[in-house]
Coordinates of C-alpha atoms in Angstrom, one line a residue:
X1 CA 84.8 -43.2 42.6
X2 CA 85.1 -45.7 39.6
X3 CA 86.5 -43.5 37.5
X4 CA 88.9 -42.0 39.6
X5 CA 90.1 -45.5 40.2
X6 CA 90.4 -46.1 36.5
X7 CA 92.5 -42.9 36.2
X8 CA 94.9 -43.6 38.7
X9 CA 94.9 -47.3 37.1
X10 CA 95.7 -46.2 33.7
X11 CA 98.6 -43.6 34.9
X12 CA 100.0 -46.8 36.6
X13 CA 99.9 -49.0 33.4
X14 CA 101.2 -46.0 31.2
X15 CA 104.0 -45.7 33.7
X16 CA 104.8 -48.9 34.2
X17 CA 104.7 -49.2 30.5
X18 CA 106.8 -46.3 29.9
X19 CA 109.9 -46.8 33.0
X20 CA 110.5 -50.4 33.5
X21 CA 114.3 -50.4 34.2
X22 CA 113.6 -47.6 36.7
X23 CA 110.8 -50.0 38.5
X24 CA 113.4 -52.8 38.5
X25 CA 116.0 -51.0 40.4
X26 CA 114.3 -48.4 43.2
X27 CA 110.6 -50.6 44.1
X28 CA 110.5 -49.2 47.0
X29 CA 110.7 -45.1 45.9
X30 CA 108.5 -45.9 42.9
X31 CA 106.0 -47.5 45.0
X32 CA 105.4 -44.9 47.3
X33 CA 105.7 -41.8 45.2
X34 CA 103.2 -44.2 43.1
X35 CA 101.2 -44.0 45.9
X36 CA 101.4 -40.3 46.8
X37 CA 100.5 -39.8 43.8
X38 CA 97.4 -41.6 43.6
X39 CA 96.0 -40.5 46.8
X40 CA 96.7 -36.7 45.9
X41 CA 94.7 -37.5 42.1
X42 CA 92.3 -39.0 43.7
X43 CA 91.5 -36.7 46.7
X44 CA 91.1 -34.1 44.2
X45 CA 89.3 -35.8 41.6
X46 CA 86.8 -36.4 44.7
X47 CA 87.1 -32.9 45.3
X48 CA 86.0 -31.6 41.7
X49 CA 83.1 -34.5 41.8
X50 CA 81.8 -33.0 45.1
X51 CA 82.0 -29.3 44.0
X52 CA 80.3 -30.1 40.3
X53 CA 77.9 -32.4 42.0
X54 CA 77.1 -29.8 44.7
X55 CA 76.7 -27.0 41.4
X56 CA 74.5 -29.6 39.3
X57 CA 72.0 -29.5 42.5
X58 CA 71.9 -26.0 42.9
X59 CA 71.3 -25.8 39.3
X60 CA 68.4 -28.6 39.6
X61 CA 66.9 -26.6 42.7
X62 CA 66.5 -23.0 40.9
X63 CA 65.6 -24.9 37.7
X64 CA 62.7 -26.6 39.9
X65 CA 61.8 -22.9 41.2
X66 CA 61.6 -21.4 38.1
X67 CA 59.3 -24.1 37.1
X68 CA 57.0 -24.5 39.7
X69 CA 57.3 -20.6 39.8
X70 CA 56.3 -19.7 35.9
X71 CA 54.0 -22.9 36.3
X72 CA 51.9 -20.9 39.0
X73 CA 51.9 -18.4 36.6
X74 CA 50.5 -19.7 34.0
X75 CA 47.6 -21.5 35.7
X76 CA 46.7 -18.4 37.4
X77 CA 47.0 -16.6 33.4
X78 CA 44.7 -19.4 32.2
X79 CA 42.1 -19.1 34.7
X80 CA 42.0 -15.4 34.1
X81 CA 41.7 -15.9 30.3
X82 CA 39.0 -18.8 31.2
X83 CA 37.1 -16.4 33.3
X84 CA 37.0 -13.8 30.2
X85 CA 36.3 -16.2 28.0
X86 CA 33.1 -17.6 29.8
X87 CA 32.0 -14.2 30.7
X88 CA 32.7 -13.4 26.5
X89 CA 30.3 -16.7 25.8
X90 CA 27.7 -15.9 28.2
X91 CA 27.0 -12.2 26.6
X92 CA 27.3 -13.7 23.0
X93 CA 24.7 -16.2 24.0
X94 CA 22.9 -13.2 25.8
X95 CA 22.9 -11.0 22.9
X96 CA 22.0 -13.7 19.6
X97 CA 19.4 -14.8 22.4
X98 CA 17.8 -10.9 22.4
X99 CA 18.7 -10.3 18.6
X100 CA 17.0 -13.8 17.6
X101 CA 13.7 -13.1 19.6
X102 CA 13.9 -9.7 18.3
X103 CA 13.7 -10.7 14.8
X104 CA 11.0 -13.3 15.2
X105 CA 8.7 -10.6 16.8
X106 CA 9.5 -8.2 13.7
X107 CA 8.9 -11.0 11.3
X108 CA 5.3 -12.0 12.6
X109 CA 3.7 -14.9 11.1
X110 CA 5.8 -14.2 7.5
X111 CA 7.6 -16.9 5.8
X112 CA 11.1 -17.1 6.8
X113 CA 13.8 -15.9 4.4
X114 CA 15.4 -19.0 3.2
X115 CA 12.1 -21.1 3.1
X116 CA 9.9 -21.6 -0.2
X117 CA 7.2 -19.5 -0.7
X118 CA 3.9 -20.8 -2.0
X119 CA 1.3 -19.1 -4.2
X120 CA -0.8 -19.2 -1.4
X121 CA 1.6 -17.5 1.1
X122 CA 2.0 -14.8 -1.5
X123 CA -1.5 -14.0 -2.3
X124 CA -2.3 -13.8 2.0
X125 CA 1.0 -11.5 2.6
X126 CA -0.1 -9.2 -0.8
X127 CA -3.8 -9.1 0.5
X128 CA -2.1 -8.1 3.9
X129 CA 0.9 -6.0 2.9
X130 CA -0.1 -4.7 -0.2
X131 CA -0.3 -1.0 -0.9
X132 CA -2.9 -0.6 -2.8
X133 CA -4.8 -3.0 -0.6
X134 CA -4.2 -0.7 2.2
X135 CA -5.4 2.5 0.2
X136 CA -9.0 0.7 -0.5
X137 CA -9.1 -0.7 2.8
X138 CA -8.6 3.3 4.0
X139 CA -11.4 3.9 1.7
X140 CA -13.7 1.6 3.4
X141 CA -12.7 2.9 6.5
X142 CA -13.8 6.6 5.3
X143 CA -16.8 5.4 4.0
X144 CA -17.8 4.4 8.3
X145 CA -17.1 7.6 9.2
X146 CA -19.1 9.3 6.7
X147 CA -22.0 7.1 7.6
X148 CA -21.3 8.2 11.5
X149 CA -21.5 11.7 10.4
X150 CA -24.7 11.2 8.7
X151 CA -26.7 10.5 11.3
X152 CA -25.2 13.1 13.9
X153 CA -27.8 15.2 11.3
X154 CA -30.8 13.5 13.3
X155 CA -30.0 15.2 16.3
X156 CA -30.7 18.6 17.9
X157 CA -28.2 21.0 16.6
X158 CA -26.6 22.7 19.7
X159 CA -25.2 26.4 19.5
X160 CA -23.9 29.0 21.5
X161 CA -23.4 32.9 20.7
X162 CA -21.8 35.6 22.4
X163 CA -22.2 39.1 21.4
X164 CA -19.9 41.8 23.4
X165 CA -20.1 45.1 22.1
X166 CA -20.2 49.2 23.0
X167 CA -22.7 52.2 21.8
X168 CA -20.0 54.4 20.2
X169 CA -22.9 57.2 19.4
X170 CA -24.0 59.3 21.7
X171 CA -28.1 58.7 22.4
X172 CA -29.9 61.7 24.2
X173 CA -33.9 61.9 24.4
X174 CA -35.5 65.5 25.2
X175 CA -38.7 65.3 26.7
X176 CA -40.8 68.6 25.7
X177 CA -42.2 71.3 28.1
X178 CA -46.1 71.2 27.9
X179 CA -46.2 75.0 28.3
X180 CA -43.9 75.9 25.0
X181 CA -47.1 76.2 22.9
X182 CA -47.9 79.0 25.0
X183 CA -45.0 80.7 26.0
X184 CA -42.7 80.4 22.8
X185 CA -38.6 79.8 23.5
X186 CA -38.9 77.6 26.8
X187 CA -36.7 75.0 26.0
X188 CA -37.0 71.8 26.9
X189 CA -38.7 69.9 30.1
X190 CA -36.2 67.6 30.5
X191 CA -32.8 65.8 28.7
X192 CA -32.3 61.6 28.9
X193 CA -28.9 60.8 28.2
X194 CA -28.2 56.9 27.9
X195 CA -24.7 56.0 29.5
X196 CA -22.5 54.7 27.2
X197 CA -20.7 51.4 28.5
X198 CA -19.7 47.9 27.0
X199 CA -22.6 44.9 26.9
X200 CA -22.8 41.6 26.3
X201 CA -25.5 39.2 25.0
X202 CA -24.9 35.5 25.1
X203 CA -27.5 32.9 23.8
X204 CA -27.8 29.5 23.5
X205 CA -30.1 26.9 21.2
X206 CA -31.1 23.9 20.3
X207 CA -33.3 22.9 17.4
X208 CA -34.4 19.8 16.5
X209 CA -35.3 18.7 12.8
X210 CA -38.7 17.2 12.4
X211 CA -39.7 17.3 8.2
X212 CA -35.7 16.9 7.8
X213 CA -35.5 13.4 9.2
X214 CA -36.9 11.9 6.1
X215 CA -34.0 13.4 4.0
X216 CA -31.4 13.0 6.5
X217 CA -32.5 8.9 6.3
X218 CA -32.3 9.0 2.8
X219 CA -28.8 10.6 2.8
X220 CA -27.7 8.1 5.4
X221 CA -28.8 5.3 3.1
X222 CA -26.5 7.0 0.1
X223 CA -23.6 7.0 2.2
X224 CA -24.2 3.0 3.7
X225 CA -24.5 2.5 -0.7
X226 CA -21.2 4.5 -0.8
X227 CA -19.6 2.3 1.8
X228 CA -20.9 -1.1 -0.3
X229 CA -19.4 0.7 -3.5
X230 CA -16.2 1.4 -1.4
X231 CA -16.2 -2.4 -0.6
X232 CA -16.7 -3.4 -4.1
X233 CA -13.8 -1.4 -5.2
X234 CA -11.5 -2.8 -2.3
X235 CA -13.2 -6.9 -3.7
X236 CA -12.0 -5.4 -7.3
X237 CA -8.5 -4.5 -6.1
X238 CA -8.1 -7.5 -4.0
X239 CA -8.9 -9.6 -7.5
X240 CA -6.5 -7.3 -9.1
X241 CA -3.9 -8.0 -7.1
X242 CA -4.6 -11.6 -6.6
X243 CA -4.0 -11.6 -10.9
X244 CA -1.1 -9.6 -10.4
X245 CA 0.8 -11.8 -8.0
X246 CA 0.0 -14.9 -10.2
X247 CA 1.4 -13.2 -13.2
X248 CA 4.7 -12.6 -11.1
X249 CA 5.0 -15.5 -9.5
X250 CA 4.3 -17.7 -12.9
X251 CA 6.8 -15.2 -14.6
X252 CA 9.5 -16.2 -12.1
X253 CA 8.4 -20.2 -12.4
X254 CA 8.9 -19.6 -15.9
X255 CA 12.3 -17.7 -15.6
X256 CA 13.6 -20.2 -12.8
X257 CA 12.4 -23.1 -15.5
X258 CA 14.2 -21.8 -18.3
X259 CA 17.2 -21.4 -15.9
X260 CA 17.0 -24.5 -15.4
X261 CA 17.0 -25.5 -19.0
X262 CA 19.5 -23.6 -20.0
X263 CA 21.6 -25.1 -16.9
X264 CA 21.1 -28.7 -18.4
X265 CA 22.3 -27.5 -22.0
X266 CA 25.4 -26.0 -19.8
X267 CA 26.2 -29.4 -18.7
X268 CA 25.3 -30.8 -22.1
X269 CA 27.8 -28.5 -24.1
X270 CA 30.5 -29.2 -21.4
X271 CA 30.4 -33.0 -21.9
X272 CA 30.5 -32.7 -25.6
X273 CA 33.2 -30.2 -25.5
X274 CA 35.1 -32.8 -23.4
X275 CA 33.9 -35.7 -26.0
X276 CA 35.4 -33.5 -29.1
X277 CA 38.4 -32.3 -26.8
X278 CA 39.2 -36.5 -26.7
X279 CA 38.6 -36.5 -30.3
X280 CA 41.0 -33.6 -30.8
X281 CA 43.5 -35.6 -29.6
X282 CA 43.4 -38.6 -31.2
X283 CA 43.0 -36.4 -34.2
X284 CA 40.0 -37.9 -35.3
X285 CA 38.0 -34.4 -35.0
X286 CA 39.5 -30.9 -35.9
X287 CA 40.0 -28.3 -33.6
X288 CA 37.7 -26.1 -35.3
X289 CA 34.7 -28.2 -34.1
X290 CA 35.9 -27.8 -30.4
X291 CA 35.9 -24.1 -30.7
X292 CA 32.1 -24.4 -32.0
X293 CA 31.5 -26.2 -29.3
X294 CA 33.2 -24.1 -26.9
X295 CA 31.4 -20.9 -28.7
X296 CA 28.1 -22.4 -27.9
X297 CA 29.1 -23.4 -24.2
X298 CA 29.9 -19.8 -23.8
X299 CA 27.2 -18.5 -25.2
X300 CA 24.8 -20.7 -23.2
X301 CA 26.4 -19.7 -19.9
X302 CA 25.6 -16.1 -21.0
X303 CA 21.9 -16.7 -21.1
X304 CA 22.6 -18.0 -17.5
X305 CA 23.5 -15.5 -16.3
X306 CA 21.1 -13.0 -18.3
X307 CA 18.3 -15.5 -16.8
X308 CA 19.7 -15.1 -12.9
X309 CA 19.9 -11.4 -13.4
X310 CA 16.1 -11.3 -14.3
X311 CA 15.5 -13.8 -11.9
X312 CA 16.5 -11.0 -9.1
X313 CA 14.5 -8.9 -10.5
X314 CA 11.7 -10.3 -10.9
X315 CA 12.1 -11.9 -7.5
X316 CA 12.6 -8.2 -6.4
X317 CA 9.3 -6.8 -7.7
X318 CA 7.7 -9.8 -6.6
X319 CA 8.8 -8.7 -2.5
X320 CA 7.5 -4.8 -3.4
X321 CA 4.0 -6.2 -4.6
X322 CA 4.0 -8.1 -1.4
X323 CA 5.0 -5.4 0.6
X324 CA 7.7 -6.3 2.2
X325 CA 12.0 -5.4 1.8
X326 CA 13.0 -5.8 -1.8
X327 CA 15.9 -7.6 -0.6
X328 CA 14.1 -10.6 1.0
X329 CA 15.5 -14.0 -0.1
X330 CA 13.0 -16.5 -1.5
X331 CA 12.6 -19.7 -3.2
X332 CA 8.9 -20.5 -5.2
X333 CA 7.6 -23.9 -5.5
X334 CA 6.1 -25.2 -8.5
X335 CA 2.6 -26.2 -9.7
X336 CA 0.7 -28.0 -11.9
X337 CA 1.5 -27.6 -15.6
X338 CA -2.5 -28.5 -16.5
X339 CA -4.8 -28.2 -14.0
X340 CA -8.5 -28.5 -14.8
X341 CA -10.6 -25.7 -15.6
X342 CA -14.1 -24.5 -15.9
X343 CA -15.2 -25.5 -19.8
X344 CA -18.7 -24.5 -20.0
X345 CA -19.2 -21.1 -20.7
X346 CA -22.6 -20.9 -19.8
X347 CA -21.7 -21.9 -16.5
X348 CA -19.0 -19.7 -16.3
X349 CA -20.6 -16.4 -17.2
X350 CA -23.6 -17.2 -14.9
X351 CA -20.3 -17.4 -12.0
X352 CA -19.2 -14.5 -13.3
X353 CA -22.4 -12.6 -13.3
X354 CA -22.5 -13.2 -9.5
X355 CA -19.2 -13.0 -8.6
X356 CA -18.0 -9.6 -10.9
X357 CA -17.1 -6.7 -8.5
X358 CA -17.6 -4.4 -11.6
X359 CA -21.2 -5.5 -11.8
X360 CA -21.9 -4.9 -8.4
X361 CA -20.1 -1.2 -8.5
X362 CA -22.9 -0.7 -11.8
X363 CA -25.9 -1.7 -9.8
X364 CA -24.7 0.5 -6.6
X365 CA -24.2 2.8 -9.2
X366 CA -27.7 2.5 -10.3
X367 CA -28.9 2.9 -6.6
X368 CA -27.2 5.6 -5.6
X369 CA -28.9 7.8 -8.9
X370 CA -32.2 6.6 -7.7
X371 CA -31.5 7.9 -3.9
X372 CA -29.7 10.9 -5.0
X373 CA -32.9 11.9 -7.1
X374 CA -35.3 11.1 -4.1
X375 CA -33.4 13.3 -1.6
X376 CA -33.3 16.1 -4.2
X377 CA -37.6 15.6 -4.5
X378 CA -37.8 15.8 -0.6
X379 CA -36.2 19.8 -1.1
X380 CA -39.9 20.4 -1.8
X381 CA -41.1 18.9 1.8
X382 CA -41.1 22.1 4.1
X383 CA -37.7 21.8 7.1
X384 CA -39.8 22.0 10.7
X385 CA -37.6 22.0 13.2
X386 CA -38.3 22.4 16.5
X387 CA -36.4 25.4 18.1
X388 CA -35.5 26.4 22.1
X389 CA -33.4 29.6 22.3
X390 CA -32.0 30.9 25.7
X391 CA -30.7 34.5 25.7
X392 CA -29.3 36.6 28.6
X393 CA -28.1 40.5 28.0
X394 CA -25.5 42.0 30.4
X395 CA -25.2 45.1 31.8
X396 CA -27.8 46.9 29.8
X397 CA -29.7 49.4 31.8
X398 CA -32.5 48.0 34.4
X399 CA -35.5 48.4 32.5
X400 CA -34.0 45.4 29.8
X401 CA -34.9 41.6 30.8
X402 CA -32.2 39.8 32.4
X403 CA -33.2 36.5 30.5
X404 CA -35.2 35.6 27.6
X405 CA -35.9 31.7 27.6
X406 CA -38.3 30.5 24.2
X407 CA -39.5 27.2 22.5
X408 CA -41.0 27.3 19.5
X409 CA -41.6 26.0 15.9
X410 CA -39.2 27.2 12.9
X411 CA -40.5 26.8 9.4
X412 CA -38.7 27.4 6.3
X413 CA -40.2 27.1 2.8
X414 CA -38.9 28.0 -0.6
X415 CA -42.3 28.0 -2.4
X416 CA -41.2 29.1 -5.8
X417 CA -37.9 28.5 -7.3
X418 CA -38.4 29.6 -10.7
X419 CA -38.3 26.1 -12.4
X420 CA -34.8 25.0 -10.8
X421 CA -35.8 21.9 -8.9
X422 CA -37.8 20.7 -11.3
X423 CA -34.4 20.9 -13.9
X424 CA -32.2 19.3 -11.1
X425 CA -35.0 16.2 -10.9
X426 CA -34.4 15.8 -14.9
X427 CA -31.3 15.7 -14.2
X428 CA -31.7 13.1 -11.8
X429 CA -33.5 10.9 -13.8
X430 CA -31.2 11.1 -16.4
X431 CA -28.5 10.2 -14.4
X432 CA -30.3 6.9 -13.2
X433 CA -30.7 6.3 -17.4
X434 CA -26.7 6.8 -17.7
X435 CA -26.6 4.7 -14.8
X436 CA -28.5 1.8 -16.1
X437 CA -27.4 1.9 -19.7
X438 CA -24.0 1.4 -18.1
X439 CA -25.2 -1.8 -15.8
X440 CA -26.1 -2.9 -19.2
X441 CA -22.9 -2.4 -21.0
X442 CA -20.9 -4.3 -18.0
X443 CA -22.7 -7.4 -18.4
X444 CA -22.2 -7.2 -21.7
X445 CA -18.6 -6.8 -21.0
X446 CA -18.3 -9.4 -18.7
X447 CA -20.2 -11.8 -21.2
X448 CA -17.4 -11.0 -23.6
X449 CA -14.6 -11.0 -21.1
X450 CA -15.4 -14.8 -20.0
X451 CA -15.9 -16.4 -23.6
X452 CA -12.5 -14.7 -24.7
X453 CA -10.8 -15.4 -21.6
X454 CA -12.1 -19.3 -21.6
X455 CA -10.9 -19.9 -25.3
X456 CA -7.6 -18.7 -24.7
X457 CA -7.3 -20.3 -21.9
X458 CA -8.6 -23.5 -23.9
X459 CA -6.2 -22.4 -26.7
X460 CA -2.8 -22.1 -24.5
X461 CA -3.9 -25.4 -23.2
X462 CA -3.9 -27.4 -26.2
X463 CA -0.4 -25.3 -27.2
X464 CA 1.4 -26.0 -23.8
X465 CA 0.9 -29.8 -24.7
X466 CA 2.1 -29.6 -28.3
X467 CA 5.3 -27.5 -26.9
X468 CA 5.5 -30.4 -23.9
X469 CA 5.6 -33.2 -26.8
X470 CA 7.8 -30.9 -29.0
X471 CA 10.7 -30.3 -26.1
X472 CA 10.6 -34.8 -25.0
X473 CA 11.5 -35.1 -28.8
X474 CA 14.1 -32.7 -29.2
X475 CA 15.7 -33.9 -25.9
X476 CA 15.6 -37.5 -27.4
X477 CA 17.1 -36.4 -30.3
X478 CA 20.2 -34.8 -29.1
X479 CA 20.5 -38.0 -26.4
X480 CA 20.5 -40.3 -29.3
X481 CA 22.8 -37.9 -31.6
X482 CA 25.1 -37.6 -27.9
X483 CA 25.8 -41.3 -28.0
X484 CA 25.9 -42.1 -31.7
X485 CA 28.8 -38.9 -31.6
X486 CA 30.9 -40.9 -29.1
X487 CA 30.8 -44.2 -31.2
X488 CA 31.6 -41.5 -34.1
X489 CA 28.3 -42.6 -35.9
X490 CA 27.1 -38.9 -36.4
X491 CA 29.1 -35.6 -37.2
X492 CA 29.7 -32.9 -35.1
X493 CA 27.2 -30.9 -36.7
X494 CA 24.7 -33.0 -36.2
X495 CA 25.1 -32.8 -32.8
X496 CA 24.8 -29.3 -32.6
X497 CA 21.6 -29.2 -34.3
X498 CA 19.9 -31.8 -32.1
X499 CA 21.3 -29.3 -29.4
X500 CA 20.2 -26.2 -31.2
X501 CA 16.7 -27.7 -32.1
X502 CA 16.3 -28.8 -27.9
X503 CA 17.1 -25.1 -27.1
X504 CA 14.3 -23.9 -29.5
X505 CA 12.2 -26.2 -28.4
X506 CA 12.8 -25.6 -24.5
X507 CA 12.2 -21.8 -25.4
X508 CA 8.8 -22.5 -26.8
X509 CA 7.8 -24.8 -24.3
X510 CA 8.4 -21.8 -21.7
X511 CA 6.7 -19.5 -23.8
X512 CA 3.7 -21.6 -23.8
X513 CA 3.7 -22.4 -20.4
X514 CA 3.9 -19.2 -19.3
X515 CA 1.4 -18.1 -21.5
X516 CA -0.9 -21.0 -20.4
X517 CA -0.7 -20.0 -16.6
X518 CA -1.1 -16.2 -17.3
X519 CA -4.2 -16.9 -19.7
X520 CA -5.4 -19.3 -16.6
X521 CA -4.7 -16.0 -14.1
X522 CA -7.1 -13.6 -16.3
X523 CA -9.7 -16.1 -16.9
X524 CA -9.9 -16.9 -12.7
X525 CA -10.1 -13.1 -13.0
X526 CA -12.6 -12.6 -14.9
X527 CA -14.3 -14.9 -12.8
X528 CA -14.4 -12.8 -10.2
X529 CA -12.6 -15.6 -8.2
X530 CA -10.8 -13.7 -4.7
X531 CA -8.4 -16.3 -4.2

């Protein structure tokens, strides 16, 4: 309403303005077509108000539908998307709930994937997992078995026979006249003939050994020896492959140190590569020393990445000795560098003559000749056995027993043999020499093995600490020769030699500690040490 009042305002000032002669002479018609004409602008400027005021609400009121319409909408879209979404969550957390119990079931009591591995958690999942460990288990296992079949031999032997069979000849038995003597041509008194027809004979026995029973103990005792030399072997393969997962596991110690080493000389070469690359710039070195620099930092990371590739396969032999996926992911923890160790050798060979499975495989050895010849020196003891046979014929003619039932005593002898056991006991005895002579020569062995073992264990020792002093001096050296290069004391190339002389030194040092923990490894083993 304001405005239209304005309008109808401004028309009269512009009209006023623009006639004012006319005003002066006709007031009266001005005034009222003045009028008119303000009540007809304003009646419709009220009219246009109304109509675009009743089109603005119109135009709120289906705005405000469409609204709370594509508002319902999307709730009713978002709690469907919701309900997906939780349902989605609730099977994922169903499913890595099944898959994780899953895979701690198949893993067991092993170390998990990204933990470290210790020696001793490799030597207990080789002597589990192992291969090899399984075959001479197996062995063992065979060896029971045998000794279970041994002494089945002390009981009666129980047999059964069946005989079916038909007369394919034809049997006849003429019984002679008495009076053909007298009168010659009468033929015969009478004709048999036996039907022919299919029989059967079926028989059953039992016979219990008597003399035999001190052989079959004897044999039984060979095969319990058997199963100790079966054990021996399994003690021997368990040491081997206690020495064999040491040797790994201190080659990948040594690989990972030297990794590391060569890491350090990565970060060493990078810093003085920056250092010179400064110096290039204020031209107080020559750009010729920055690409030595750089040639050495490139040829260092090489021998990274020559060490990680080793590393992986080592690390990957390493899981196959253990028995387990080539492609498990480990980390091993370090040891000692010097440990203490056995230094009497008289001590240690009187441990090794107790603990050697190779010994104890010669002794067995020696047993098992002396058994072997006693069960071949029994063969002269007649076999009594004690025999009862049960035997029924069918459909054989009437006058033939229906059953035949006997117990008696069975004796076999072989009472000359022409000279053959007595040359089988010779070569028994013989055999218990060989056997002897070569108990002898694995003590001596063993003696040998020890004192060798010892002093190179001694020897790697006394190397691994000269190669320990050697690499603290080198790095010292190229520390000092690092700072007196950045106060431009020292030349470049003096630099590079304190950093070449650490590298050889850091070889060594790795050399002689692995050498140090695989000379410790064999002399443990030739201990006879299972763990």
């Amino acid at each position: 309403m304001s405005s239209v009042i304005k309008i109808v305002k401004r028309k009269e000032r512009e009209e006023a303005n623009a006639s004012p002669a006319a005003g002066d002479s006709a007031p009266a018609q001005s005034g009222t077509s003045a009028m008119v004409r303000t009540v007809k602008g304003w009646v419709a400027a009220t009219r246009d108000r109304l109509r675009a005021e009743a089109d603005y609400a119109a135009g709120l009121r289906r705005a405000q539908e469409y609204r709370k319409e594509a508002h319902g909408q999307h709730l009713f879209t978002n709690e469907i998307a919701a309900a997906k979404l939780c349902r989605t969550i609730l099977l994922a957390a169903g499913l890595i709930f099944l898959f994780a119990q899953g895979t701690v079931r198949a893993q067991g009591t092993a170390p998990a994937s990204d933990e470290s591995l210790t020696l001793d958690q490799a030597i207990a999942l080789a002597l589990r997992n192992n291969r090899a460990m399984k075959i001479a288990q197996l062995a063992v296992e065979r060896t029971d078995e045998d000794i279970s079949v041994a002494k089945t031999y002390r009981l009666p032997a129980l047999h059964a026979f069946t005989l079916v069979s038909g007369n394919l000849a034809r049997n006849e038995l003429q019984v002679q006249n008495p009076a053909a003597s007298f009168f010659p041509g009468v033929g015969s008194f009478i004709t048999l003939n036996v039907e022919r027809k299919p029989t059967a004979i079926f028989a059953v026995s039992a016979i219990e050994p008597l003399s035999q029973q001190y052989r079959i103990g004897l044999r039984i005792k060979m095969e319990k020896l058997s199963r100790e030399m079966a054990q021996a072997k399994l003690i021997e393969q368990q040491n081997e492959t206690i020495d064999q997962v040491k040797k790994v596991y201190y080659s990948i110690l040594q690989t990972q140190s030297a990794l590391d080493s060569v890491q350090e000389a990565v970060k060493s070469y990078e810093e003085l590569d920056k250092v010179t690359g400064d110096y290039v710039v204020q031209m107080v070195a020559l750009k010729a020393d920055q690409l030595v620099v750089q040639t050495r930092l490139a040829r260092v990371k090489y021998e990274t990445l020559e060490l990680s590739n080793r590393l992986a396969t080592q690390k990957e032999q390493f899981n196959s000795l253990l028995g387990r996926d080539v492609g498990t992911v480990f980390e091993v923890t370090g040891i000692t560098e010097l440990v203490q160790f056995e230094t009497d050798l008289t001590a240690a060979r009187k441990i090794a003559l107790e603990r050697r499975p190779e010994l104890k495989q010669a002794r067995l050895a020696v047993e098992l000749a002396t058994l072997d010849r006693r069960v071949k020196k029994s063969e002269y003891i007649p076999d009594v056995s004690l025999g009862f046979t049960y035997l029924t014929p069918r459909n054989f003619d009437a006058a033939v027993p229906k059953n035949f039932a006997n117990v008696g005593v069975a004796v076999s002898w072989e009472f000359f043999d022409w000279g053959r056991k007595k040359s089988q006991l010779a070569e028994k005895q013989l055999a218990i020499e060989q056997a002897q002579n070569g108990l002898k020569e694995a003590q001596d062995q063993v003696l040998i093995d020890v004192g060798d073992k010892l002093r190179k264990l001694q020897l790697s020792g006394q190397a691994l600490c000269v190669a320990k002093m050697a690499k603290e001096s080198a790095r010292e050296n190229l520390r000092v020769s690092t700072g007196q290069y950045r106060f431009q004391t020292v030349l470049l190339s003096d630099v590079l030699k304190s950093q070449a002389a650490l590298a050889e030194a850091s070889h060594e040092y790795q050399q002689a500690l692995l050498a140090f923990w695989t000379a410790k490894a064999e002399f443990e083993k030739a201990l006879g040490e299972d763990k």
